Coordinates of N, CA, C and O in Angstrom, one line a residue:
X1 N 173.1 63.0 144.6 CA 173.0 63.5 143.3 C 172.0 64.7 143.2 O 170.9 64.5 143.6
X2 N 172.5 65.8 142.7 CA 171.6 67.0 142.6 C 170.6 66.8 141.4 O 171.0 66.4 140.3
X3 N 169.4 67.2 141.7 CA 168.4 67.1 140.6 C 168.4 68.5 139.9 O 168.3 69.5 140.5
X4 N 168.4 68.4 138.6 CA 168.3 69.6 137.8 C 166.9 70.1 137.8 O 166.0 69.3 137.6
X5 N 166.7 71.3 138.0 CA 165.4 71.9 138.1 C 164.9 72.4 136.8 O 165.6 72.9 135.9
X6 N 163.6 72.3 136.6 CA 162.9 72.8 135.4 C 162.3 74.1 135.8 O 161.8 74.3 136.9
X7 N 162.3 75.1 134.9 CA 161.7 76.4 135.1 C 160.2 76.2 134.9 O 159.8 75.6 133.9
X8 N 159.3 76.7 135.8 CA 157.9 76.6 135.7 C 157.3 78.0 135.2 O 157.6 79.0 135.9
X9 N 156.6 78.0 134.1 CA 156.0 79.2 133.6 C 154.5 79.0 133.4 O 154.0 78.1 132.8
X10 N 153.8 79.9 134.1 CA 152.3 79.9 133.9 C 151.9 80.8 132.8 O 152.4 82.0 132.7
X11 N 151.1 80.3 131.9 CA 150.6 81.2 130.8 C 149.5 82.1 131.4 O 149.1 81.9 132.5
X12 N 149.1 83.1 130.7 CA 148.1 84.0 131.1 C 146.8 83.3 131.4 O 146.1 83.6 132.4
X13 N 146.5 82.3 130.6 CA 145.3 81.5 130.8 C 145.3 80.8 132.1 O 144.3 80.7 132.8
X14 N 146.5 80.2 132.4 CA 146.6 79.4 133.7 C 146.5 80.4 134.9 O 145.9 80.0 135.9
X15 N 147.1 81.6 134.8 CA 147.0 82.5 135.9 C 145.5 83.0 136.1 O 145.0 83.1 137.2
X16 N 144.8 83.2 135.0 CA 143.4 83.5 135.0 C 142.6 82.4 135.6 O 141.6 82.6 136.4
X17 N 142.9 81.1 135.3 CA 142.3 79.9 135.9 C 142.4 80.0 137.4 O 141.4 79.7 138.1
X18 N 143.6 80.2 137.9 CA 143.9 80.2 139.3 C 143.0 81.3 140.0 O 142.4 81.1 141.1
X19 N 143.0 82.5 139.4 CA 142.2 83.6 139.9 C 140.7 83.2 140.0 O 140.0 83.5 141.0
X20 N 140.2 82.6 138.9 CA 138.8 82.2 138.8 C 138.4 81.2 139.9 O 137.4 81.2 140.5
X21 N 139.3 80.2 140.0 CA 139.1 79.1 141.0 C 139.0 79.7 142.4 O 138.1 79.5 143.2
X22 N 140.0 80.6 142.7 CA 140.1 81.2 144.0 C 138.8 82.1 144.3 O 138.2 82.0 145.3
X23 N 138.5 82.9 143.3 CA 137.3 83.8 143.5 C 136.0 83.0 143.7 O 135.2 83.3 144.5
X24 N 135.9 81.9 142.9 CA 134.7 81.1 143.1 C 134.6 80.4 144.4 O 133.5 80.5 145.1
X25 N 135.7 79.9 144.9 CA 135.7 79.2 146.3 C 135.4 80.3 147.3 O 134.7 80.1 148.3
X26 N 136.1 81.4 147.2 CA 135.9 82.5 148.2 C 134.5 83.0 148.3 O 133.9 83.3 149.4
X27 N 133.8 83.1 147.1 CA 132.5 83.6 147.1 C 131.4 82.5 147.6 O 130.5 82.9 148.3
X28 N 131.6 81.3 147.1 CA 130.6 80.3 147.4 C 130.9 79.4 148.6 O 130.1 78.6 149.0
X29 N 132.1 79.5 149.2 CA 132.5 78.7 150.3 C 133.1 79.7 151.4 O 132.3 80.3 152.0
X30 N 134.4 79.8 151.5 CA 135.0 80.8 152.3 C 136.4 81.1 151.9 O 137.0 80.3 151.2
X31 N 136.9 82.2 152.4 CA 138.2 82.6 151.9 C 139.3 81.6 152.4 O 140.3 81.4 151.8
X32 N 139.1 81.0 153.6 CA 140.1 80.1 154.2 C 140.2 78.9 153.2 O 141.4 78.4 153.0
X33 N 139.1 78.4 152.7 CA 139.2 77.2 151.8 C 139.8 77.6 150.5 O 140.5 76.9 149.8
X34 N 139.5 78.9 150.0 CA 140.1 79.4 148.8 C 141.6 79.5 148.9 O 142.3 79.1 148.0
X35 N 142.0 79.9 150.1 CA 143.5 80.0 150.4 C 144.1 78.6 150.3 O 145.2 78.4 149.8
X36 N 143.4 77.7 151.0 CA 143.9 76.3 151.0 C 144.1 75.7 149.6 O 145.1 75.1 149.3
X37 N 143.1 75.8 148.8 CA 143.1 75.2 147.5 C 144.2 75.9 146.7 O 144.9 75.3 145.9
X38 N 144.3 77.2 146.7 CA 145.3 78.0 146.0 C 146.7 77.5 146.4 O 147.5 77.2 145.6
X39 N 146.9 77.4 147.7 CA 148.2 76.9 148.2 C 148.5 75.5 147.7 O 149.7 75.3 147.2
X40 N 147.6 74.6 147.7 CA 147.8 73.2 147.2 C 148.1 73.2 145.7 O 148.9 72.5 145.3
X41 N 147.3 74.0 145.0 CA 147.5 74.0 143.5 C 148.9 74.6 143.2 O 149.6 74.1 142.3
X42 N 149.3 75.6 143.9 CA 150.7 76.2 143.7 C 151.8 75.2 144.1 O 152.8 75.1 143.4
X43 N 151.5 74.4 145.1 CA 152.5 73.3 145.5 C 152.6 72.3 144.3 O 153.7 71.8 144.0
X44 N 151.4 71.9 143.8 CA 151.4 70.9 142.7 C 152.2 71.5 141.5 O 153.0 70.8 140.9
X45 N 151.9 72.8 141.2 CA 152.6 73.4 140.0 C 154.1 73.4 140.3 O 154.9 73.1 139.4
X46 N 154.5 73.8 141.5 CA 156.0 73.9 141.8 C 156.6 72.6 141.8 O 157.8 72.5 141.5
X47 N 155.9 71.5 142.2 CA 156.5 70.2 142.2 C 156.9 69.7 140.8 O 157.7 68.8 140.7
X48 N 156.4 70.4 139.8 CA 156.8 70.0 138.4 C 158.2 70.4 138.1 O 158.8 70.0 137.1
X49 N 158.8 71.2 139.0 CA 160.2 71.7 138.7 C 161.2 70.5 138.8 O 162.3 70.6 138.3
X50 N 160.7 69.4 139.5 CA 161.6 68.2 139.5 C 160.8 67.1 138.9 O 159.7 66.7 139.3
X51 N 161.3 66.6 137.8 CA 160.7 65.5 137.0 C 159.3 65.7 136.5 O 158.3 65.0 136.9
X52 N 159.1 66.7 135.7 CA 157.7 67.0 135.2 C 157.2 65.9 134.2 O 156.0 65.8 134.0
X53 N 158.1 65.0 133.7 CA 157.7 64.0 132.8 C 156.8 62.9 133.5 O 156.3 62.0 132.8
X54 N 156.7 63.0 134.8 CA 155.9 62.0 135.5 C 154.4 62.1 135.3 O 153.7 61.1 135.5
X55 N 154.0 63.2 134.8 CA 152.6 63.4 134.6 C 152.0 62.5 133.5 O 152.7 62.2 132.5
X56 N 150.7 62.2 133.6 CA 150.0 61.4 132.7 C 149.6 62.2 131.5 O 149.5 63.5 131.6
X57 N 149.3 61.6 130.4 CA 148.7 62.3 129.2 C 147.2 62.5 129.5 O 146.5 61.5 129.8
X58 N 146.7 63.7 129.2 CA 145.2 63.9 129.4 C 144.5 63.0 128.4 O 144.8 63.0 127.2
X59 N 143.5 62.3 128.9 CA 142.7 61.4 128.0 C 142.0 62.1 126.9 O 141.9 61.5 125.8
X60 N 141.6 63.3 127.1 CA 140.9 64.1 126.1 C 141.9 64.4 124.9 O 141.4 64.4 123.7
X61 N 143.1 64.5 125.2 CA 144.1 64.7 124.1 C 144.6 63.4 123.5 O 144.9 63.4 122.3
X62 N 144.7 62.4 124.3 CA 145.1 61.1 123.8 C 144.1 60.6 122.7 O 144.5 60.1 121.7
X63 N 142.8 60.9 123.0 CA 141.8 60.5 122.0 C 142.0 61.2 120.7 O 141.6 60.7 119.6
X64 N 142.7 62.3 120.7 CA 143.0 63.0 119.4 C 144.4 62.7 118.9 O 144.8 63.3 117.9
X65 N 145.1 61.8 119.5 CA 146.4 61.4 119.1 C 147.5 62.4 119.5 O 148.6 62.4 119.0
X66 N 147.2 63.3 120.5 CA 148.1 64.3 120.9 C 148.8 63.9 122.2 O 148.2 63.7 123.2
X67 N 150.1 63.9 122.2 CA 150.9 63.5 123.3 C 151.9 64.5 123.7 O 153.0 64.2 124.3
X68 N 151.6 65.8 123.4 CA 152.6 66.9 123.7 C 152.3 67.4 125.1 O 153.2 68.1 125.6
X69 N 151.2 67.1 125.7 CA 150.8 67.7 127.0 C 150.7 66.6 128.0 O 150.4 65.5 127.7
X70 N 150.9 67.0 129.3 CA 150.8 66.1 130.4 C 149.9 66.8 131.5 O 149.5 68.0 131.3
X71 N 149.5 66.0 132.5 CA 148.7 66.6 133.5 C 149.1 66.0 134.9 O 149.7 64.9 135.0
X72 N 148.8 66.8 135.9 CA 148.9 66.4 137.3 C 147.7 67.0 138.0 O 146.9 67.7 137.3
X73 N 147.5 66.6 139.2 CA 146.2 67.1 139.8 C 146.3 67.3 141.3 O 147.2 66.7 142.0
X74 N 145.5 68.2 141.8 CA 145.0 68.3 143.2 C 143.5 68.2 143.0 O 142.9 69.1 142.6
X75 N 143.0 67.0 143.2 CA 141.6 66.7 142.9 C 140.7 67.6 143.6 O 140.8 67.9 144.8
X76 N 139.7 68.1 142.9 CA 139.3 67.7 141.5 C 140.0 68.5 140.4 O 139.6 68.4 139.2
X77 N 140.9 69.3 140.8 CA 141.6 70.2 139.8 C 142.7 69.5 139.0 O 143.5 68.8 139.6
X78 N 142.7 69.8 137.7 CA 143.7 69.3 136.9 C 144.6 70.4 136.4 O 144.1 71.4 136.0
X79 N 145.9 70.1 136.3 CA 146.9 71.0 135.8 C 147.5 70.5 134.5 O 148.1 69.4 134.5
X80 N 147.2 71.1 133.4 CA 147.7 70.7 132.1 C 148.9 71.5 131.7 O 148.8 72.7 131.7
X81 N 149.9 70.8 131.3 CA 151.2 71.5 131.0 C 151.9 70.8 129.9 O 151.6 69.7 129.5
X82 N 153.0 71.5 129.4 CA 153.8 70.9 128.4 C 155.3 71.2 128.7 O 155.6 72.3 129.2
X83 N 156.1 70.2 128.5 CA 157.5 70.3 128.8 C 158.3 70.6 127.5 O 158.1 69.8 126.6
X84 N 159.0 71.7 127.5 CA 159.8 72.0 126.3 C 161.2 72.4 126.8 O 161.4 73.4 127.5
X85 N 162.2 71.5 126.5 CA 163.5 71.7 127.0 C 163.5 71.6 128.5 O 163.0 70.6 129.1
X86 N 164.0 72.6 129.2 CA 164.1 72.6 130.7 C 163.0 73.5 131.3 O 163.2 74.0 132.4
X87 N 161.9 73.7 130.5 CA 160.8 74.5 131.0 C 159.5 73.7 131.0 O 159.3 73.0 130.0
X88 N 158.7 74.0 132.0 CA 157.3 73.4 132.0 C 156.3 74.5 131.9 O 156.3 75.4 132.8
X89 N 155.6 74.6 130.8 CA 154.6 75.6 130.6 C 153.2 75.1 131.1 O 152.7 74.1 130.6
X90 N 152.6 75.8 132.0 CA 151.3 75.5 132.5 C 150.3 76.2 131.7 O 150.3 77.4 131.6
X91 N 149.4 75.4 131.0 CA 148.4 76.0 130.1 C 147.0 76.1 130.7 O 146.3 77.1 130.4
X92 N 146.6 75.1 131.5 CA 145.3 75.0 132.0 C 145.3 74.5 133.4 O 146.0 73.6 133.7
X93 N 144.5 75.2 134.3 CA 144.2 74.7 135.6 C 142.7 74.7 135.8 O 142.1 75.8 135.8
X94 N 142.1 73.6 135.8 CA 140.6 73.6 135.7 C 140.1 72.4 136.6 O 140.7 71.4 136.9
X95 N 138.8 72.6 137.0 CA 138.1 71.6 137.7 C 137.8 70.4 136.8 O 137.3 70.6 135.7
X96 N 138.3 69.3 137.1 CA 138.2 68.1 136.3 C 136.8 67.6 136.1 O 136.5 66.8 135.2
X97 N 135.8 68.2 136.8 CA 134.4 67.8 136.6 C 133.8 68.6 135.5 O 132.7 68.3 135.1
X98 N 134.5 69.6 135.0 CA 134.0 70.4 133.8 C 134.2 69.6 132.5 O 134.9 68.6 132.5
X99 N 133.6 70.1 131.5 CA 133.8 69.6 130.1 C 135.2 70.0 129.6 O 135.3 71.1 129.1
X100 N 136.2 69.2 129.9 CA 137.6 69.7 129.5 C 137.9 69.5 128.1 O 138.8 70.1 127.5
X101 N 137.1 68.6 127.4 CA 137.3 68.4 126.0 C 137.3 69.8 125.2 O 138.2 70.1 124.5
X102 N 136.2 70.5 125.4 CA 136.1 71.8 124.7 C 137.0 72.8 125.2 O 137.5 73.6 124.4
X103 N 137.3 72.9 126.5 CA 138.2 73.8 127.1 C 139.6 73.6 126.5 O 140.3 74.5 126.1
X104 N 140.1 72.3 126.5 CA 141.4 72.0 125.9 C 141.5 72.3 124.4 O 142.5 72.8 123.9
X105 N 140.4 72.0 123.7 CA 140.4 72.3 122.3 C 140.6 73.8 122.0 O 141.3 74.2 121.2
X106 N 139.8 74.6 122.8 CA 140.0 76.1 122.7 C 141.3 76.6 123.1 O 142.0 77.4 122.4
X107 N 141.8 76.2 124.3 CA 143.0 76.8 124.8 C 144.2 76.2 124.2 O 145.2 77.0 124.0
X108 N 144.3 74.9 123.9 CA 145.5 74.3 123.4 C 145.6 74.2 121.9 O 146.7 74.3 121.3
X109 N 144.5 74.0 121.3 CA 144.4 73.7 119.9 C 143.9 74.9 119.1 O 143.8 74.8 117.8
X110 N 143.4 75.9 119.7 CA 142.9 77.1 119.0 C 141.6 76.8 118.3 O 141.3 77.5 117.3
X111 N 140.9 75.8 118.7 CA 139.6 75.4 118.0 C 138.5 76.2 118.5 O 138.4 76.7 119.6

């Protein structure tokens, strides 16, 4: 049985997140590790093209009663996305050790 694919779309914010993560690792660790992390994050993002509904709801949004967004991870990085129709929109790719409550409020809720 063929699996219907979802289109994956990165928002400008998510693209900037990837660039920032890559630049930070390349500067403070090494380029090889930055390449590795970028490759793994892109694999996680691409994996959402098949069954994106498998992702859990981010606890920071559940606390606000919001169940429109889901998450998946390549630890410690979290990928926050929303499924609309046959498309998965990636909104945030961030280090899960950060204060994601305020980041999600700014990026997703415009607070």
